[in-house]
mmCIF file of C-alpha atoms and ligand atoms in Angstrom:
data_model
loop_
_atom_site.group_PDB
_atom_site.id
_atom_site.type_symbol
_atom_site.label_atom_id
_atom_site.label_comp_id
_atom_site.label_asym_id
_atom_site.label_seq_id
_atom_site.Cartn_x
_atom_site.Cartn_y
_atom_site.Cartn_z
ATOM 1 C CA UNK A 15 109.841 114.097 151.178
ATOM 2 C CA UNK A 16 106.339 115.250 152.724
ATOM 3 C CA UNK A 17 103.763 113.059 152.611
ATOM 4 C CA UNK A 18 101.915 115.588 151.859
ATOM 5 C CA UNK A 19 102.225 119.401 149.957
ATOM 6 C CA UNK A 20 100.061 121.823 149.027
ATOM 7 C CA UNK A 21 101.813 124.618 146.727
ATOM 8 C CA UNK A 22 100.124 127.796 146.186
ATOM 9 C CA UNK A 23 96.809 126.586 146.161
ATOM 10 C CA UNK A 24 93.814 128.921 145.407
ATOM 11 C CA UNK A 25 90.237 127.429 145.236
ATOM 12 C CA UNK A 26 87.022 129.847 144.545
ATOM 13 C CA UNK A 27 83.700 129.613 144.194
ATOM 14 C CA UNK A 28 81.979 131.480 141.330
ATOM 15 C CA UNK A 29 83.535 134.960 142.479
ATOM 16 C CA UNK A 30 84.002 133.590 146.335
ATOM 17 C CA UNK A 31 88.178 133.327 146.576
ATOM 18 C CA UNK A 32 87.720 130.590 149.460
ATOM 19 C CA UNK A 33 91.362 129.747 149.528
ATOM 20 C CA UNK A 34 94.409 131.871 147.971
ATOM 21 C CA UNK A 35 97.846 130.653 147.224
ATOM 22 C CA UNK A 36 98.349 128.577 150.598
ATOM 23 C CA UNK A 37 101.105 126.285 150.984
ATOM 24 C CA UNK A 38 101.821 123.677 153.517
ATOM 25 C CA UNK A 39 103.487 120.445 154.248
ATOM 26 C CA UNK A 40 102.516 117.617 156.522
ATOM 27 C CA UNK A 41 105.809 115.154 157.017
ATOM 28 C CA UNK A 42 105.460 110.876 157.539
ATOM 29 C CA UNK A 43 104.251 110.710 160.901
ATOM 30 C CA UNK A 44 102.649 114.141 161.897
ATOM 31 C CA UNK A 45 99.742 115.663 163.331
ATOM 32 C CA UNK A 46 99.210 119.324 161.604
ATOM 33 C CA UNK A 47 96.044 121.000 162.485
ATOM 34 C CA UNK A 48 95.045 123.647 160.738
ATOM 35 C CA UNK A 49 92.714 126.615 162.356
ATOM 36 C CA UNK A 50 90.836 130.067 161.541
ATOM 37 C CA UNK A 51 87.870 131.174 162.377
ATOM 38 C CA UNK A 52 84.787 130.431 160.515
ATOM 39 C CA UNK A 53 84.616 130.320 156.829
ATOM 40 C CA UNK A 54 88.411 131.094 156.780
ATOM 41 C CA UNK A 55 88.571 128.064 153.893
ATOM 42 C CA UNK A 56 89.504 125.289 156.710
ATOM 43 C CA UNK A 57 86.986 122.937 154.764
ATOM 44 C CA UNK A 58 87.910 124.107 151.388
ATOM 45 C CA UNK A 59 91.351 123.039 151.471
ATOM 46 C CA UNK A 60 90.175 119.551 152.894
ATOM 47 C CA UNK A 61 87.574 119.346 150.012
ATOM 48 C CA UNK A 62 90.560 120.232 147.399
ATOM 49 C CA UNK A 63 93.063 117.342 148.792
ATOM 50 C CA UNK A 64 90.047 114.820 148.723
ATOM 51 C CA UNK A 65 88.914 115.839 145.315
ATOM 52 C CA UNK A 66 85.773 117.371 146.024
ATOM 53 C CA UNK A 67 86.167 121.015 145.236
ATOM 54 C CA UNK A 68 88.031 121.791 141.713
ATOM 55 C CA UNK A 69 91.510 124.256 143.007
ATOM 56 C CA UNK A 70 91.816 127.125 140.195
ATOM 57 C CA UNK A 71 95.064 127.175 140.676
ATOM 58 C CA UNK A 72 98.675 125.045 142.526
ATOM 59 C CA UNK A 73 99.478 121.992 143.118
ATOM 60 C CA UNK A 74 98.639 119.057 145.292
ATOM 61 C CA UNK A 75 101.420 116.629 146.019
ATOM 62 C CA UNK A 76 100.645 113.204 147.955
ATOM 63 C CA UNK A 77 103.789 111.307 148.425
ATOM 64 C CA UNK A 78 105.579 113.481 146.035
ATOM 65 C CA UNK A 79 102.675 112.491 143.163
ATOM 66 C CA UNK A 80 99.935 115.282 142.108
ATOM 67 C CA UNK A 81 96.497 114.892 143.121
ATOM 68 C CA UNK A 82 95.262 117.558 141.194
ATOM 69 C CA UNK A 83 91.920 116.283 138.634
ATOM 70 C CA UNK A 84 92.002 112.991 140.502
ATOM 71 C CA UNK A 85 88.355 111.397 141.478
ATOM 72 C CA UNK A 86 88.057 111.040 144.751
ATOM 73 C CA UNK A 87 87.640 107.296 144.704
ATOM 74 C CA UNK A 88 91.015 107.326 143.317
ATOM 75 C CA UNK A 89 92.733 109.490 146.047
ATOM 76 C CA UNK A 90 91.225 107.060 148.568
ATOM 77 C CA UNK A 91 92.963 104.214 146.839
ATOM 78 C CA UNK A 92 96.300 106.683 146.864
ATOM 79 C CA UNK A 93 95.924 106.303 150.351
ATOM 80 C CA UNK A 94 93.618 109.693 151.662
ATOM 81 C CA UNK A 95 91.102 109.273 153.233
ATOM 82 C CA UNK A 96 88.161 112.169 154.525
ATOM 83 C CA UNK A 97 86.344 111.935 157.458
ATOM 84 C CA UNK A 98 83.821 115.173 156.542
ATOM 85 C CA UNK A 99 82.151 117.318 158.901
ATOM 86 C CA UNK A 100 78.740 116.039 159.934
ATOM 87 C CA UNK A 101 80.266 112.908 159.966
ATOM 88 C CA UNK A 102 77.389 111.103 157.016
ATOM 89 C CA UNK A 103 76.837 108.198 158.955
ATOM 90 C CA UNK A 104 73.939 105.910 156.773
ATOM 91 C CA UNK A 105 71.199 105.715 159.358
ATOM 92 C CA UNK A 106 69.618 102.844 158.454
ATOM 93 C CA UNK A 107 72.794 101.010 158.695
ATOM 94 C CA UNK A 108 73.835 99.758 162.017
ATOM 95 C CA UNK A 109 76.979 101.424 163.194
ATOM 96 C CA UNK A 110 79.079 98.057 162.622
ATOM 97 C CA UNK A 111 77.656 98.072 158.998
ATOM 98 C CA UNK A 112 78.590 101.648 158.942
ATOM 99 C CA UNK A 113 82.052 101.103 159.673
ATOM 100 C CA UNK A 114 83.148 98.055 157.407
ATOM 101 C CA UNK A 115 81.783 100.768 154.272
ATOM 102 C CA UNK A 116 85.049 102.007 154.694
ATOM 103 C CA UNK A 117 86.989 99.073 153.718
ATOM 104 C CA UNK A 118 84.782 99.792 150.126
ATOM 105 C CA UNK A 119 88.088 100.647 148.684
ATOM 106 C CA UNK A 120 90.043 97.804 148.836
ATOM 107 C CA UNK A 121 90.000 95.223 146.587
ATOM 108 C CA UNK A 122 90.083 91.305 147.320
ATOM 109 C CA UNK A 123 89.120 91.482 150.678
ATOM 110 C CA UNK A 124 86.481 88.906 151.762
ATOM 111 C CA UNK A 125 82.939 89.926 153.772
ATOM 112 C CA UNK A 126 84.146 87.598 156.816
ATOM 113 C CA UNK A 127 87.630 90.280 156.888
ATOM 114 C CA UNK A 128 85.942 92.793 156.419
ATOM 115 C CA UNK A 129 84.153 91.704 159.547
ATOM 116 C CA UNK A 130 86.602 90.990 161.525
ATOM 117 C CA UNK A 131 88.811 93.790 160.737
ATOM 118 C CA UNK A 132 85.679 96.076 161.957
ATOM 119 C CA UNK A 133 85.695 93.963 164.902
ATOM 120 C CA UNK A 134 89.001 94.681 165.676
ATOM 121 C CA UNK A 135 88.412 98.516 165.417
ATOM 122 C CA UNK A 136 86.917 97.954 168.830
ATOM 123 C CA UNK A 137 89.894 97.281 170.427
ATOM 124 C CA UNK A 138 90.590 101.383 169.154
ATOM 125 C CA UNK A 139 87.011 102.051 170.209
ATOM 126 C CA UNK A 140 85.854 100.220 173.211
ATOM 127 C CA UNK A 141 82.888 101.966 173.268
ATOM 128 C CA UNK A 142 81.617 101.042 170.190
ATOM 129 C CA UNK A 143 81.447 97.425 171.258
ATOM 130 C CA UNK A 144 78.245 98.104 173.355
ATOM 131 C CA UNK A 145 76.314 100.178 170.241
ATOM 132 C CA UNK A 146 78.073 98.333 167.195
ATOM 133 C CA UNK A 147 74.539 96.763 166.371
ATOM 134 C CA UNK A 148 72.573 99.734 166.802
ATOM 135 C CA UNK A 149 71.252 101.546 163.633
ATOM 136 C CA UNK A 150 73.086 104.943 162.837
ATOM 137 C CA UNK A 151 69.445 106.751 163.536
ATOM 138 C CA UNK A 152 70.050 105.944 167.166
ATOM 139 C CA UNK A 153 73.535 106.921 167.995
ATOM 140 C CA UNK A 154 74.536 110.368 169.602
ATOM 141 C CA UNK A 155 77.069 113.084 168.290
ATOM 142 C CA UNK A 156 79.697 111.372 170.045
ATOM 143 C CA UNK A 157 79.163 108.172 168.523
ATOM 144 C CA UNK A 158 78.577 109.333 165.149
ATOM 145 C CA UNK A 159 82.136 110.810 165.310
ATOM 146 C CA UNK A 160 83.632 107.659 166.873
ATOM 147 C CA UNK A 161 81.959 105.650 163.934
ATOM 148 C CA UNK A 162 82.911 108.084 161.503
ATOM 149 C CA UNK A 163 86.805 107.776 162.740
ATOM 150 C CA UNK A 164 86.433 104.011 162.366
ATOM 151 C CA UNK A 165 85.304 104.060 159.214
ATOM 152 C CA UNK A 166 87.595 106.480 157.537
ATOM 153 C CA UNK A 167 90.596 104.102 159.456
ATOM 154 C CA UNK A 168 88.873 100.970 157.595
ATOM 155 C CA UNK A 169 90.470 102.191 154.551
ATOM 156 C CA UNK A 170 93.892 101.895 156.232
ATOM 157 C CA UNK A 171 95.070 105.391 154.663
ATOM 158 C CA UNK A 172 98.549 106.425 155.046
ATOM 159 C CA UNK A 173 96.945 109.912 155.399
ATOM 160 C CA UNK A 174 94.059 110.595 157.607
ATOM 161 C CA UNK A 175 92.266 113.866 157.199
ATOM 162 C CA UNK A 176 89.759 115.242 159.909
ATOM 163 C CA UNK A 177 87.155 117.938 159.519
ATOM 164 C CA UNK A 178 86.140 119.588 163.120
ATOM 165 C CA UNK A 179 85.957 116.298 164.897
ATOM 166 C CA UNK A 180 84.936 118.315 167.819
ATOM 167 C CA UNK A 181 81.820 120.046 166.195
ATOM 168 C CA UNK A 182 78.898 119.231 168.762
ATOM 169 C CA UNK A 183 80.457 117.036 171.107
ATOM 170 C CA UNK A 184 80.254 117.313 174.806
ATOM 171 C CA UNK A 185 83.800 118.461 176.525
ATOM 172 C CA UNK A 186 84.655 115.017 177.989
ATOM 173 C CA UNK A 187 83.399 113.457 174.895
ATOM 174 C CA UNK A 188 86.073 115.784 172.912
ATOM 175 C CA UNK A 189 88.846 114.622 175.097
ATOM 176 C CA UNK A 190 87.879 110.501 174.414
ATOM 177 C CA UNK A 191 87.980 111.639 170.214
ATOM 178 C CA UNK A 192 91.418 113.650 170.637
ATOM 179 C CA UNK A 193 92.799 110.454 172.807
ATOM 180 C CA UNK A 194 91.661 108.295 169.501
ATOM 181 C CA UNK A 195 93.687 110.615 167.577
ATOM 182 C CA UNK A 196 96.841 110.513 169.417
ATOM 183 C CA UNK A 197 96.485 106.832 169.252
ATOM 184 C CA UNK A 198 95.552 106.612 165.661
ATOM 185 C CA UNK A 199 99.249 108.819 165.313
ATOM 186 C CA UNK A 200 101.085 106.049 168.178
ATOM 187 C CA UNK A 201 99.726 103.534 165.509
ATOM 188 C CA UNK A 202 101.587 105.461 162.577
ATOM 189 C CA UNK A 203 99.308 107.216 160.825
ATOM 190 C CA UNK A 204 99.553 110.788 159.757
ATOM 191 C CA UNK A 205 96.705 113.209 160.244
ATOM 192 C CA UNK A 206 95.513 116.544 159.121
ATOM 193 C CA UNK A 207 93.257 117.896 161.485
ATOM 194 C CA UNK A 208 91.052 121.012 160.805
ATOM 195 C CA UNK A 209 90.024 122.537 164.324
ATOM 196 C CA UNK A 210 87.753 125.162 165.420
ATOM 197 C CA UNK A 211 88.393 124.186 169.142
ATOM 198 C CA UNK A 212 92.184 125.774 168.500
ATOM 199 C CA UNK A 213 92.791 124.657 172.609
ATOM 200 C CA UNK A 214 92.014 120.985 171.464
ATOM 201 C CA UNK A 215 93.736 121.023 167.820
ATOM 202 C CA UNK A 216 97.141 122.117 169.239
ATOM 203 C CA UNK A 217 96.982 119.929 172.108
ATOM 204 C CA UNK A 218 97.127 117.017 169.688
ATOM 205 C CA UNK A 219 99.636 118.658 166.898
ATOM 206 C CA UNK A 220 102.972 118.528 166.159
ATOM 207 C CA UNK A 221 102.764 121.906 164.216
ATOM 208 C CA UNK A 222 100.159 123.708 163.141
ATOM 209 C CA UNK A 223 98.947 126.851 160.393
ATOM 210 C CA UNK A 224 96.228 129.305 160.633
ATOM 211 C CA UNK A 225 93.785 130.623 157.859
ATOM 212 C CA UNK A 226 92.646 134.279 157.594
ATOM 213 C CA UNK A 227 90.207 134.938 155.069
ATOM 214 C CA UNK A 228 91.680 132.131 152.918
ATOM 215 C CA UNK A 229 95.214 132.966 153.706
ATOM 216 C CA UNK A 230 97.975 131.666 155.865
ATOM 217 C CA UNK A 231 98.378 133.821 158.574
ATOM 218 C CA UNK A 232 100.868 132.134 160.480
ATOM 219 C CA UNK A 233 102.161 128.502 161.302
ATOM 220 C CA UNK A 234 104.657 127.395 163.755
ATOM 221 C CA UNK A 235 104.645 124.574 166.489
ATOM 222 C CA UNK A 236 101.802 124.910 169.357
ATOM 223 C CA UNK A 237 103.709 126.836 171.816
ATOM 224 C CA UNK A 238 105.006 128.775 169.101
ATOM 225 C CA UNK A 239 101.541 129.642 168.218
ATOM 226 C CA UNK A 240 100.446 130.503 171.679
ATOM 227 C CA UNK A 241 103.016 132.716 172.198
ATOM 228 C CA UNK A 242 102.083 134.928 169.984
ATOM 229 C CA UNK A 243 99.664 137.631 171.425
ATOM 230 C CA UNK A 244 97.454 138.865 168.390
ATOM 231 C CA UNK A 245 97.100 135.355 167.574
ATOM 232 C CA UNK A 246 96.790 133.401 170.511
ATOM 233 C CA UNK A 247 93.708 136.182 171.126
ATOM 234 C CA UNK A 248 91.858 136.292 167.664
ATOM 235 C CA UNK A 249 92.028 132.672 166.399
ATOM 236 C CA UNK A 250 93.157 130.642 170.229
ATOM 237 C CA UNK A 251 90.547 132.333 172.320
ATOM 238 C CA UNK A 252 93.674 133.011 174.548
ATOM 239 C CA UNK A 253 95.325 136.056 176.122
HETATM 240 P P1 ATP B 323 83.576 126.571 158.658
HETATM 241 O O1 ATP B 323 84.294 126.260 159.909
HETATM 242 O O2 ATP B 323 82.409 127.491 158.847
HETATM 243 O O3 ATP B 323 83.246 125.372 157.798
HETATM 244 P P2 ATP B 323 85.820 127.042 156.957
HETATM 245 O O4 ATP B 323 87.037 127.689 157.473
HETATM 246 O O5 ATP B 323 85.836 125.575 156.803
HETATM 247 O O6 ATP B 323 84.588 127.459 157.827
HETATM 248 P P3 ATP B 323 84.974 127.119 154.241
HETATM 249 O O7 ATP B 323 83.761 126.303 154.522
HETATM 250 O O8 ATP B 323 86.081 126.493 153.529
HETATM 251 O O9 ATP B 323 85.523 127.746 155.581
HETATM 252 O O10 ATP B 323 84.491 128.427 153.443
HETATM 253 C C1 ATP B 323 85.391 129.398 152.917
HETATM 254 C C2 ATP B 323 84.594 130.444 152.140
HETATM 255 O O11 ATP B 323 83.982 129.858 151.003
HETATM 256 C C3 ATP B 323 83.458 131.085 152.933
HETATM 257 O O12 ATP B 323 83.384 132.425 152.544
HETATM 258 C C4 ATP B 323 82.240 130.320 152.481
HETATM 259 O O13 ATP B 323 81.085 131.118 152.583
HETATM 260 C C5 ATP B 323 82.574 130.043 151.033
HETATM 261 N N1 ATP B 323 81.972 128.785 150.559
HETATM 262 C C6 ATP B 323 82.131 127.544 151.095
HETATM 263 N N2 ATP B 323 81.466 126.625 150.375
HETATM 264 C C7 ATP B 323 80.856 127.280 149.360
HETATM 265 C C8 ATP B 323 80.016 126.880 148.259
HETATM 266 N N3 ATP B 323 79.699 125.602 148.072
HETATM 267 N N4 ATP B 323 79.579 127.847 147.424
HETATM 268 C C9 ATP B 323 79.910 129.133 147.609
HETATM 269 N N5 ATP B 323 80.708 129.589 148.598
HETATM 270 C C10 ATP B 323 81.172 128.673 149.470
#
């Protein structure tokens, strides 16, 4: 069964159709990424699976169970968590304080795990060992993502959703993220990446689709992707 399915799903805005009947699957154990230029309805579909944005019509299946009119605190508990765009990192939090917030949705755990589990993120992180007591104000783009990723991994979800964890970052800094994401994978957890930075989102992915105007274009497995011409040059910046 896929962990995750989307089935026909169509989300609008007002008279905006941001999404129209798309349907995908990620399987146990995956990367998918999921590209198209801008405003194509990359973040739209992540905002329907996480319960943010209402779909008008389909179906959302996590572990074979609809998502459709849950809260989102309750798809976090099912085991989903977001990691937005712009990351939303409190800034008058230090980043360690930052990253045990995502452990908010699990019950009976004590401060001092809580703690130490966040401590043990470092081991994933080792850079955030020299900033984890600086205040969120203070930290660059790169960090920001890092504690972001950290965070949304506190909630130990069985699904791990990513929205342009690229977006701002110096090149090298891009490669350290993407590294954390093939290890977050290694480590067994499933991720749905949405990518701008096509090179970097298939470089990671096991398969991946791509949006036009809020419709799937095309999906297929990275080199499948590249080889196709009128793709590879309107959405892969290829040739
Ligand atoms: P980007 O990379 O720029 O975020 P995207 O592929 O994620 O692009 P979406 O943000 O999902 O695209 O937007 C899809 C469409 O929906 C666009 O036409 C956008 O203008 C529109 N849209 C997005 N959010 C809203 C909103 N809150 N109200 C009205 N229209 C919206």
């Amino acid at each position: 069964m896929a962990l995750l399915e989307l089935r026909d799903l169509s989300v609008s805005y007002g008279e905006v159709r941001a999404v129209e009947g798309l349907s995908l699957t990620v399987e146990p154990g995956e990367v998918v990424t999921l590209l198209g230029s801008n405003g194509a309805g990359k973040s739209t579909t992540l905002k329907a699976i996480s319960g943010l944005v209402r779909p008008r019509a389909g179906q959302i299946l996590f572990e074979g169970r609809s998502l459709m009119g849950c809260r989102p605190e309750e798809i976090v508990r099912r085991g989903v968590a977001h990691v937005p765009e712009g990351r939303r990192v409190f800034p008058g939090l230090t980043a360690r304080e930052n990253i045990m917030l995502g452990a908010s949705n699990r019950s009976g755990l004590s401060k001092r795990q809580i703690r130490a589990e966040a401590d043990a993120m470092f081991e994933l992180f080792p850079d955030i060992a020299r900033f984890g007591d600086a205040l969120g104000w203070t930290l660059s783009g790169g960090q920001l993502q890092m504690v972001a990723l950290a965070r949304g991994l506190m909630a130990k979800p069985r699904l791990l959703l990513l929205d342009e964890p690229s977006l701002g970052l110096a090149p090298v800094i891009v490669q350290a993220v993407f590294r954390i994401i093939a290890e977050v994978r290694r480590r067994g957890t499933t991720v749905f990446l949405i990518e701008q930075n096509a090179r970097m989102g298939l470089s990671v992915a096991d398969r991946g689709y791509v949006l036009e105007s809020g419709r799937l274009a095309l999906s297929g497995t990275p080199e499948a992707l590249w080889a196709n011409d009128d793709i590879s040059a309107a959405y892969l910046g290829g040739s």
